[in-house]
CSV table of C-alpha atoms and ligand atoms in Angstrom, one decimal:
chain,number,residue,atom,x,y,z
A,8,MET,CA,72.6,16.7,-33.0
A,9,PHE,CA,69.4,15.6,-31.4
A,10,SER,CA,66.8,13.6,-33.4
A,11,GLU,CA,63.9,15.4,-34.9
A,12,ARG,CA,61.5,13.7,-32.4
A,13,LEU,CA,63.6,14.9,-29.5
A,14,ASN,CA,63.5,18.4,-30.9
A,15,ARG,CA,59.8,18.2,-31.2
A,16,LEU,CA,59.4,17.7,-27.4
A,17,PRO,CA,58.1,20.9,-25.8
A,18,LYS,CA,60.4,23.1,-23.7
A,19,TYR,CA,60.0,22.2,-20.1
A,20,LEU,CA,58.6,25.3,-18.4
A,21,PHE,CA,59.4,23.8,-15.0
A,22,ALA,CA,63.1,24.2,-15.6
A,23,GLU,CA,62.6,28.0,-15.8
A,24,ILE,CA,60.6,27.9,-12.6
A,25,ASP,CA,63.4,25.9,-10.9
A,26,GLU,CA,65.8,28.6,-12.0
A,27,MET,CA,63.6,31.3,-10.5
A,28,LYS,CA,63.5,29.4,-7.3
A,29,ARG,CA,67.3,28.9,-7.2
A,30,LYS,CA,67.9,32.7,-7.7
A,31,LYS,CA,65.5,33.5,-4.8
A,32,ILE,CA,67.2,31.1,-2.5
A,33,GLU,CA,70.6,32.6,-3.5
A,34,GLU,CA,69.2,36.0,-2.6
A,35,GLY,CA,68.5,34.6,0.9
A,36,VAL,CA,64.8,34.3,0.6
A,37,ASP,CA,63.2,31.5,2.7
A,38,VAL,CA,61.2,30.0,-0.2
A,39,ILE,CA,58.1,28.0,0.6
A,40,ASP,CA,57.9,25.5,-2.2
A,41,PHE,CA,54.4,24.3,-3.2
A,42,GLY,CA,55.7,23.2,-6.6
A,43,VAL,CA,56.8,19.7,-5.9
A,44,GLY,CA,54.4,16.8,-6.5
A,45,ASP,CA,56.6,14.6,-4.3
A,46,PRO,CA,55.4,13.5,-0.8
A,47,ASP,CA,57.4,15.1,2.0
A,48,LEU,CA,56.5,12.2,4.3
A,49,PRO,CA,58.7,9.1,4.6
A,50,THR,CA,57.7,5.6,3.5
A,51,PRO,CA,56.0,3.8,6.4
A,52,LYS,CA,58.4,2.0,8.6
A,53,HIS,CA,57.1,-1.5,8.1
A,54,ILE,CA,57.7,-1.2,4.4
A,55,VAL,CA,61.3,0.0,4.9
A,56,GLU,CA,61.9,-2.9,7.3
A,57,ALA,CA,60.6,-5.3,4.7
A,58,MET,CA,63.0,-3.8,2.2
A,59,LYS,CA,65.9,-4.3,4.7
A,60,ARG,CA,65.1,-8.0,5.0
A,61,ALA,CA,64.6,-8.4,1.2
A,62,VAL,CA,67.9,-6.7,0.3
A,63,GLU,CA,69.8,-9.3,2.3
A,64,LYS,CA,68.6,-12.2,0.2
A,65,PRO,CA,71.0,-13.3,-2.5
A,66,GLU,CA,68.2,-14.5,-4.7
A,67,ASN,CA,67.0,-10.9,-5.0
A,68,HIS,CA,70.3,-9.8,-6.4
A,69,LYS,CA,69.7,-11.4,-9.8
A,70,TYR,CA,67.8,-10.1,-12.8
A,71,PRO,CA,64.1,-10.0,-12.0
A,72,SER,CA,61.4,-11.3,-14.3
A,73,TYR,CA,60.1,-8.8,-16.9
A,74,GLU,CA,56.5,-9.0,-15.8
A,75,GLY,CA,57.2,-8.9,-12.1
A,76,MET,CA,57.2,-11.6,-9.4
A,77,LEU,CA,54.0,-13.6,-9.3
A,78,GLU,CA,53.6,-12.8,-5.6
A,79,PHE,CA,53.8,-9.1,-6.4
A,80,ARG,CA,51.2,-9.4,-9.1
A,81,GLN,CA,49.0,-11.5,-6.7
A,82,ALA,CA,49.4,-8.7,-4.1
A,83,VAL,CA,48.3,-6.2,-6.7
A,84,ALA,CA,45.2,-8.3,-7.5
A,85,GLU,CA,44.3,-8.6,-3.8
A,86,PHE,CA,44.7,-4.8,-3.4
A,87,TYR,CA,42.4,-4.1,-6.4
A,88,GLU,CA,39.8,-6.5,-5.1
A,89,ARG,CA,40.0,-5.1,-1.5
A,90,ARG,CA,40.1,-1.4,-2.4
A,91,LYS,CA,38.1,-1.2,-5.7
A,92,GLY,CA,36.1,-4.5,-5.9
A,93,VAL,CA,37.9,-5.3,-9.2
A,94,LYS,CA,38.9,-8.9,-9.9
A,95,LEU,CA,42.2,-9.3,-11.8
A,96,ASP,CA,44.0,-12.4,-13.0
A,97,PRO,CA,47.5,-11.9,-11.6
A,98,GLU,CA,49.1,-14.0,-14.4
A,99,ARG,CA,47.5,-12.2,-17.3
A,100,GLU,CA,46.1,-8.9,-16.1
A,101,VAL,CA,48.9,-7.4,-14.0
A,102,ILE,CA,52.5,-6.3,-14.9
A,103,ALA,CA,55.1,-4.5,-12.7
A,104,LEU,CA,56.5,-1.2,-13.9
A,105,ILE,CA,59.5,0.9,-12.9
A,106,GLY,CA,57.0,3.5,-11.7
A,107,SER,CA,53.8,4.3,-13.6
A,108,LYS,CA,55.7,7.0,-15.6
A,109,GLU,CA,57.8,4.3,-17.3
A,110,GLY,CA,54.7,2.4,-18.4
A,111,ILE,CA,52.9,5.5,-19.6
A,112,ALA,CA,55.9,6.7,-21.6
A,113,HIS,CA,56.4,3.3,-23.2
A,114,LEU,CA,52.8,2.4,-24.1
A,115,PRO,CA,52.7,4.5,-27.4
A,116,LEU,CA,55.8,2.7,-28.6
A,117,ALA,CA,53.7,-0.5,-28.6
A,118,TYR,CA,50.7,0.9,-30.4
A,119,VAL,CA,51.3,4.1,-32.2
A,120,ASN,CA,52.6,4.2,-35.8
A,121,ASP,CA,54.2,7.2,-37.5
A,122,GLY,CA,51.4,9.9,-37.8
A,123,ASP,CA,48.8,8.1,-35.6
A,124,TYR,CA,47.0,10.2,-33.1
A,125,THR,CA,46.8,9.9,-29.3
A,126,ILE,CA,44.2,11.9,-27.4
A,127,VAL,CA,45.6,13.7,-24.5
A,128,PRO,CA,43.9,16.0,-22.0
A,129,ASP,CA,44.9,19.6,-21.6
A,130,PRO,CA,46.0,20.5,-18.9
A,131,ALA,CA,47.7,17.2,-18.1
A,132,TYR,CA,50.7,15.4,-16.7
A,133,PRO,CA,53.2,16.0,-19.5
A,134,VAL,CA,54.2,12.4,-20.1
A,135,TYR,CA,51.2,11.4,-22.2
A,136,TYR,CA,52.2,14.1,-24.7
A,137,ALA,CA,56.0,13.3,-24.5
A,138,GLY,CA,55.5,9.6,-24.8
A,139,THR,CA,53.4,10.1,-28.0
A,140,ILE,CA,56.0,12.4,-29.5
A,141,LEU,CA,58.8,9.8,-28.7
A,142,ALA,CA,56.8,7.2,-30.7
A,143,ASP,CA,56.4,9.6,-33.7
A,144,GLY,CA,52.7,10.0,-33.0
A,145,ILE,CA,50.6,13.2,-32.9
A,146,PRO,CA,49.0,14.2,-29.6
A,147,TYR,CA,45.6,15.6,-30.1
A,148,ARG,CA,44.7,17.8,-27.1
A,149,ILE,CA,41.2,17.9,-25.6
A,150,PRO,CA,40.5,20.7,-23.2
A,151,LEU,CA,39.5,20.1,-19.6
A,152,ARG,CA,37.3,23.1,-18.6
A,153,LYS,CA,36.2,24.2,-15.3
A,154,GLU,CA,32.5,24.4,-16.4
A,155,ASN,CA,32.6,20.7,-17.2
A,156,GLY,CA,34.2,19.7,-13.9
A,157,PHE,CA,37.5,19.3,-15.8
A,158,LEU,CA,36.2,16.3,-17.7
A,159,PRO,CA,36.6,16.3,-21.5
A,160,ASP,CA,33.8,16.4,-23.9
A,161,PHE,CA,34.3,13.5,-26.4
A,162,ASP,CA,31.9,15.2,-28.9
A,163,GLU,CA,34.7,17.8,-29.5
A,164,ILE,CA,37.0,15.2,-31.0
A,165,PRO,CA,36.7,15.3,-34.8
A,166,SER,CA,35.8,12.0,-36.3
A,167,ASP,CA,38.9,11.8,-38.5
A,168,VAL,CA,41.0,12.2,-35.4
A,169,ALA,CA,39.0,9.5,-33.5
A,170,LYS,CA,39.4,7.1,-36.5
A,171,LYS,CA,43.2,7.6,-36.5
A,172,ALA,CA,43.7,7.6,-32.7
A,173,LYS,CA,45.3,4.6,-31.1
A,174,ILE,CA,45.3,5.6,-27.4
A,175,MET,CA,43.3,8.0,-25.3
A,176,PHE,CA,44.9,9.0,-22.0
A,177,LEU,CA,42.8,10.1,-19.1
A,178,ASN,CA,43.7,10.7,-15.4
A,179,TYR,CA,41.3,10.8,-12.5
A,180,PRO,CA,41.7,11.8,-9.7
A,181,ASN,CA,43.4,14.4,-11.9
A,182,ASN,CA,46.8,16.1,-11.8
A,183,PRO,CA,46.8,19.1,-11.9
A,184,THR,CA,43.1,20.0,-11.5
A,185,SER,CA,42.3,17.5,-8.7
A,186,ALA,CA,39.0,16.7,-10.5
A,187,VAL,CA,37.4,13.3,-10.0
A,188,ALA,CA,35.4,11.1,-12.4
A,189,GLU,CA,32.2,9.3,-11.6
A,190,LYS,CA,30.9,6.1,-13.2
A,191,GLU,CA,28.7,7.8,-15.7
A,192,PHE,CA,31.6,9.7,-17.2
A,193,ILE,CA,33.9,6.6,-17.1
A,194,LYS,CA,31.2,4.6,-18.9
A,195,SER,CA,31.1,7.2,-21.7
A,196,ALA,CA,34.9,7.1,-22.0
A,197,VAL,CA,34.8,3.3,-22.3
A,198,ASP,CA,32.0,3.4,-24.9
A,199,PHE,CA,33.8,6.1,-26.9
A,200,CYS,CA,36.9,4.0,-27.0
A,201,ILE,CA,35.1,0.8,-27.8
A,202,ASP,CA,33.2,2.5,-30.7
A,203,ASN,CA,36.4,4.0,-32.1
A,204,ASN,CA,38.7,1.1,-31.4
A,205,ILE,CA,41.0,3.1,-29.2
A,206,ILE,CA,43.0,1.9,-26.2
A,207,LEU,CA,41.8,3.7,-23.1
A,208,ALA,CA,44.9,4.3,-20.9
A,209,HIS,CA,43.8,5.5,-17.5
A,210,ASP,CA,46.4,6.9,-15.2
A,211,PHE,CA,45.2,6.1,-11.6
A,212,ALA,CA,48.3,7.3,-9.8
A,213,TYR,CA,46.2,9.3,-7.2
A,214,GLY,CA,43.5,6.6,-6.9
A,215,GLU,CA,44.1,6.2,-3.1
A,216,ILE,CA,44.7,9.9,-2.2
A,217,THR,CA,41.1,10.8,-1.3
A,218,PHE,CA,39.4,12.8,1.4
A,219,ASP,CA,36.2,13.1,3.5
A,220,GLY,CA,35.3,9.4,2.9
A,221,TYR,CA,35.3,9.8,-0.9
A,222,ARG,CA,36.4,6.7,-2.8
A,223,ALA,CA,38.0,7.2,-6.3
A,224,LYS,CA,36.7,4.8,-9.0
A,225,SER,CA,38.9,2.5,-11.0
A,226,PHE,CA,38.0,2.6,-14.7
A,227,LEU,CA,37.9,-1.2,-14.5
A,228,GLU,CA,34.9,-1.0,-12.2
A,229,VAL,CA,32.6,-0.2,-15.2
A,230,ASP,CA,31.0,-2.7,-17.6
A,231,ASN,CA,33.1,-3.6,-20.6
A,232,ALA,CA,36.2,-1.7,-19.5
A,233,PHE,CA,38.3,-4.8,-19.8
A,234,GLU,CA,37.7,-4.7,-23.5
A,235,VAL,CA,39.7,-1.5,-24.0
A,236,CYS,CA,41.3,-0.3,-20.8
A,237,ILE,CA,44.8,-0.4,-19.4
A,238,GLU,CA,45.1,1.3,-16.0
A,239,PHE,CA,48.3,2.6,-14.6
A,240,ASN,CA,48.9,2.7,-10.9
A,241,SER,CA,51.7,3.2,-8.5
A,242,LEU,CA,53.0,2.9,-5.0
A,243,SER,CA,54.6,6.3,-5.3
A,244,LYS,CA,51.8,8.4,-3.8
A,245,THR,CA,49.8,5.7,-2.1
A,246,PHE,CA,52.7,4.7,0.2
A,247,ASN,CA,55.1,7.7,-0.1
A,248,MET,CA,57.4,5.6,-2.3
A,249,THR,CA,58.2,7.9,-5.2
A,250,GLY,CA,62.0,7.2,-5.0
A,251,TRP,CA,61.6,3.4,-5.0
A,252,ARG,CA,60.4,3.4,-8.6
A,253,ILE,CA,57.6,0.8,-8.6
A,254,GLY,CA,54.2,0.9,-10.2
A,255,PHE,CA,52.0,-1.5,-12.2
A,256,ALA,CA,49.6,-1.7,-15.1
A,257,VAL,CA,46.4,-3.7,-15.0
A,258,GLY,CA,43.5,-4.4,-17.3
A,259,ASN,CA,43.2,-5.9,-20.8
A,260,SER,CA,45.7,-8.7,-21.2
A,261,ASP,CA,46.4,-8.2,-24.9
A,262,ILE,CA,47.1,-4.5,-24.4
A,263,LEU,CA,49.5,-5.4,-21.5
A,264,LYS,CA,51.3,-7.8,-23.8
A,265,GLY,CA,52.3,-5.0,-26.2
A,266,LEU,CA,53.6,-2.9,-23.3
A,267,LEU,CA,55.5,-5.9,-21.9
A,268,LYS,CA,57.1,-6.6,-25.3
A,269,VAL,CA,58.5,-3.0,-25.4
A,270,LYS,CA,59.7,-3.3,-21.8
A,271,THR,CA,61.3,-6.7,-22.5
A,272,ASN,CA,63.5,-4.9,-25.0
A,273,VAL,CA,64.4,-1.8,-23.0
A,274,ASP,CA,64.5,-2.7,-19.3
A,275,SER,CA,64.9,-5.7,-17.1
A,276,GLY,CA,62.3,-5.4,-14.5
A,277,VAL,CA,62.0,-4.0,-11.0
A,278,PHE,CA,64.6,-4.9,-8.3
A,279,GLN,CA,63.1,-7.9,-6.5
A,280,ALA,CA,63.8,-6.5,-3.1
A,281,VAL,CA,61.6,-3.5,-4.0
A,282,GLN,CA,58.9,-5.8,-5.2
A,283,GLU,CA,59.0,-7.8,-1.9
A,284,ALA,CA,58.8,-4.6,0.1
A,285,SER,CA,55.9,-3.5,-2.2
A,286,ILE,CA,54.1,-6.8,-1.4
A,287,THR,CA,54.2,-5.8,2.2
A,288,ALA,CA,53.0,-2.3,1.3
A,289,LEU,CA,50.0,-3.5,-0.7
A,290,ARG,CA,49.0,-6.0,2.0
A,291,SER,CA,49.2,-3.2,4.7
A,292,ASP,CA,46.3,-2.6,6.9
A,293,ASP,CA,44.0,0.0,5.3
A,294,SER,CA,44.7,2.3,8.2
A,295,VAL,CA,48.1,3.1,6.6
A,296,ILE,CA,46.5,4.7,3.5
A,297,GLU,CA,43.9,6.4,5.7
A,298,GLY,CA,46.7,7.9,7.9
A,299,ILE,CA,48.5,9.3,4.8
A,300,CYS,CA,45.2,10.8,3.5
A,301,LYS,CA,44.4,12.4,6.8
A,302,VAL,CA,47.6,14.3,6.7
A,303,TYR,CA,46.8,15.8,3.3
A,304,GLU,CA,43.2,16.4,4.3
A,305,LYS,CA,44.2,18.6,7.2
A,306,ARG,CA,46.7,20.5,5.0
A,307,ARG,CA,44.0,20.9,2.3
A,308,ASN,CA,41.6,22.4,4.9
A,309,VAL,CA,44.1,24.9,6.1
A,310,LEU,CA,45.3,26.0,2.6
A,311,VAL,CA,41.8,26.2,1.0
A,312,LYS,CA,40.4,28.2,3.9
A,313,GLY,CA,43.4,30.5,3.8
A,314,LEU,CA,43.1,31.0,0.0
A,315,LYS,CA,39.4,31.6,0.2
A,316,GLU,CA,39.8,34.2,3.0
A,317,LEU,CA,42.2,36.0,0.6
A,318,GLY,CA,39.4,36.2,-1.9
A,319,LEU,CA,40.9,33.6,-4.3
A,320,ASN,CA,38.6,31.3,-6.2
A,321,VAL,CA,39.4,27.8,-5.2
A,322,GLU,CA,37.5,24.5,-4.8
A,323,LYS,CA,38.1,22.0,-2.0
A,324,PRO,CA,39.5,19.0,-3.7
A,325,LYS,CA,38.1,15.5,-3.0
A,326,ALA,CA,41.3,13.8,-4.0
A,327,THR,CA,45.0,14.2,-5.0
A,328,PHE,CA,47.3,16.3,-3.1
A,329,TYR,CA,46.9,19.3,-5.3
A,330,VAL,CA,44.9,22.5,-5.0
A,331,TRP,CA,44.0,24.1,-8.3
A,332,CYS,CA,43.5,27.8,-7.7
A,333,GLU,CA,42.2,30.4,-10.1
A,334,VAL,CA,44.6,33.4,-10.7
A,335,PRO,CA,43.1,36.8,-9.9
A,336,GLU,CA,42.1,39.0,-12.8
A,337,GLY,CA,44.9,40.8,-14.6
A,338,TYR,CA,47.5,38.0,-14.3
A,339,THR,CA,48.5,35.1,-16.4
A,340,SER,CA,49.5,32.0,-14.5
A,341,VAL,CA,53.2,32.7,-15.1
A,342,GLU,CA,52.8,36.3,-14.0
A,343,PHE,CA,50.9,35.3,-10.8
A,344,THR,CA,53.6,32.6,-10.1
A,345,LYS,CA,56.3,35.3,-10.4
A,346,LYS,CA,54.2,37.7,-8.2
A,347,LEU,CA,53.9,35.1,-5.4
A,348,LEU,CA,57.6,34.3,-5.5
A,349,ASP,CA,58.8,37.9,-5.6
A,350,SER,CA,56.4,39.3,-3.1
A,351,ALA,CA,55.9,36.4,-0.7
A,352,GLY,CA,58.7,33.8,-1.4
A,353,ILE,CA,56.0,31.3,-2.3
A,354,LEU,CA,56.5,28.9,-5.2
A,355,VAL,CA,53.6,27.4,-7.0
A,356,THR,CA,53.3,25.8,-10.5
A,357,PRO,CA,51.7,27.9,-13.2
A,358,GLY,CA,48.8,26.1,-14.9
A,359,VAL,CA,50.0,26.8,-18.4
A,360,GLY,CA,53.0,24.5,-17.7
A,361,PHE,CA,50.4,21.6,-18.0
A,362,GLY,CA,49.0,22.9,-21.3
A,363,GLU,CA,47.3,26.0,-22.7
A,364,HIS,CA,44.0,25.2,-21.0
A,365,GLY,CA,45.8,25.3,-17.7
A,366,GLU,CA,46.1,29.0,-18.2
A,367,GLY,CA,44.2,31.0,-15.6
A,368,PHE,CA,45.2,28.6,-12.7
A,369,VAL,CA,48.1,27.8,-10.5
A,370,ARG,CA,48.7,24.5,-8.7
A,371,PHE,CA,49.6,24.2,-5.0
A,372,ALA,CA,51.0,20.8,-3.9
A,373,LEU,CA,50.1,19.8,-0.4
A,374,THR,CA,53.5,18.5,0.2
A,375,ARG,CA,54.4,21.0,3.0
A,376,ASP,CA,53.3,20.6,6.7
A,377,VAL,CA,50.5,22.6,8.3
A,378,ASP,CA,52.8,25.1,10.1
A,379,THR,CA,54.4,25.9,6.8
A,380,ILE,CA,51.0,26.3,5.1
A,381,VAL,CA,49.9,28.7,7.9
A,382,LYS,CA,53.1,30.7,7.4
A,383,ALA,CA,52.5,30.9,3.7
A,384,VAL,CA,48.9,32.1,4.2
A,385,GLU,CA,50.2,34.8,6.6
A,386,ARG,CA,52.7,35.9,4.0
A,387,LEU,CA,50.0,36.1,1.4
A,388,LYS,CA,47.8,38.3,3.6
A,389,ASN,CA,50.6,40.9,3.4
A,390,ILE,CA,50.7,41.3,-0.3
A,391,GLU,CA,48.4,43.1,-2.6
A,392,LEU,CA,46.8,40.7,-5.2
B,411,PLP,C1,49.3,12.1,-12.9
B,411,PLP,C2,50.6,11.3,-12.7
B,411,PLP,N1,50.8,10.1,-13.2
B,411,PLP,C3,51.9,9.4,-13.0
B,411,PLP,C4,52.9,9.9,-12.2
B,411,PLP,C5,54.1,9.1,-12.1
B,411,PLP,O1,54.3,8.5,-10.9
B,411,PLP,P1,55.3,7.3,-10.7
B,411,PLP,O2,56.1,7.1,-12.0
B,411,PLP,O3,56.2,7.7,-9.5
B,411,PLP,O4,54.5,6.1,-10.5
B,411,PLP,C6,52.8,11.1,-11.6
B,411,PLP,C7,53.9,11.7,-10.8
B,411,PLP,O5,53.9,12.8,-10.4
B,411,PLP,C8,51.6,11.9,-11.8
B,411,PLP,O6,51.4,13.1,-11.3
């Protein structure tokens, strides 16, 4: 029998959606899948070539170090300085992760005791919640509302929760709402966490996927952030490397030590060949990231224009590869998802799958090419919403 903590994990709504998709495909429907948050584009060639060279080296076939190769951590520090103007000490303020998900899921094991709270946004990437449950903590959800630009209001957190909270997870640019955070908000999050002695765990997985010249802020850019903040980042979305499983955590060196202690006991680091290829990725010319963002920007323009023409309420995102679209009146997000699949063969993700405050929205991932998006919009024109 499963442990109690495993039984406490919420049912994964997305499994049900996958089942719906499978049935449609079996019926012969050409399903257009906007559900997947996984880039359709391949990893840039120069990174793949670096991997080929790295995999040939016998020294890379051994156990890697737990914290990551120093040269990888140096490349991360250079990347942060170049892209965000943030200075990091590669020896103390950077560790390698097996994807940012791994670090996010393990952080509560280092800092949460039985019955402690973590503060997690709603809607959100489900791992903040699940990681807390797996550490026997209690996730306290704070709503992200449209009228607040999908930023939480820290005044809504009861003081007894704030006192017993060990970690607050935030994520900007945000999955699923695609909202972004500016310095004033980030400063208020840092201040809140300093005042309440809470670790601020910022998930910056979409920090480079930005449009129209917009630059997403690292939380480490604001004053005093190094006192309380650990920032999770990843090569997955930035360089189309989701399958490679490499990310990193940066920020407060003491907080990183706790995470590293957990990791030392449960994993043995990232394959060095992957780290070497990632050094090449992080040192790429900035035009590589710009090229990737241009692709999503074009897709975003086509999809948002199409959805608006259909009368749907949707904002043009400045960042992430998601479009967060309000469902028309009379539908829940699951009902609208079913309607789109049944009537148009289009698969989206219902907002409620990310938390109850995701209700009223569906998420389109821009992981399909422009021609497919045009085809989807044409199909939508033919259904009654
Ligand atoms: C908000 C967010 N954070 C973290 C991740 C995990 O990415 P990875 O483990 O590939 O670095 C994802 C993946 O979809 C995500 O959407």
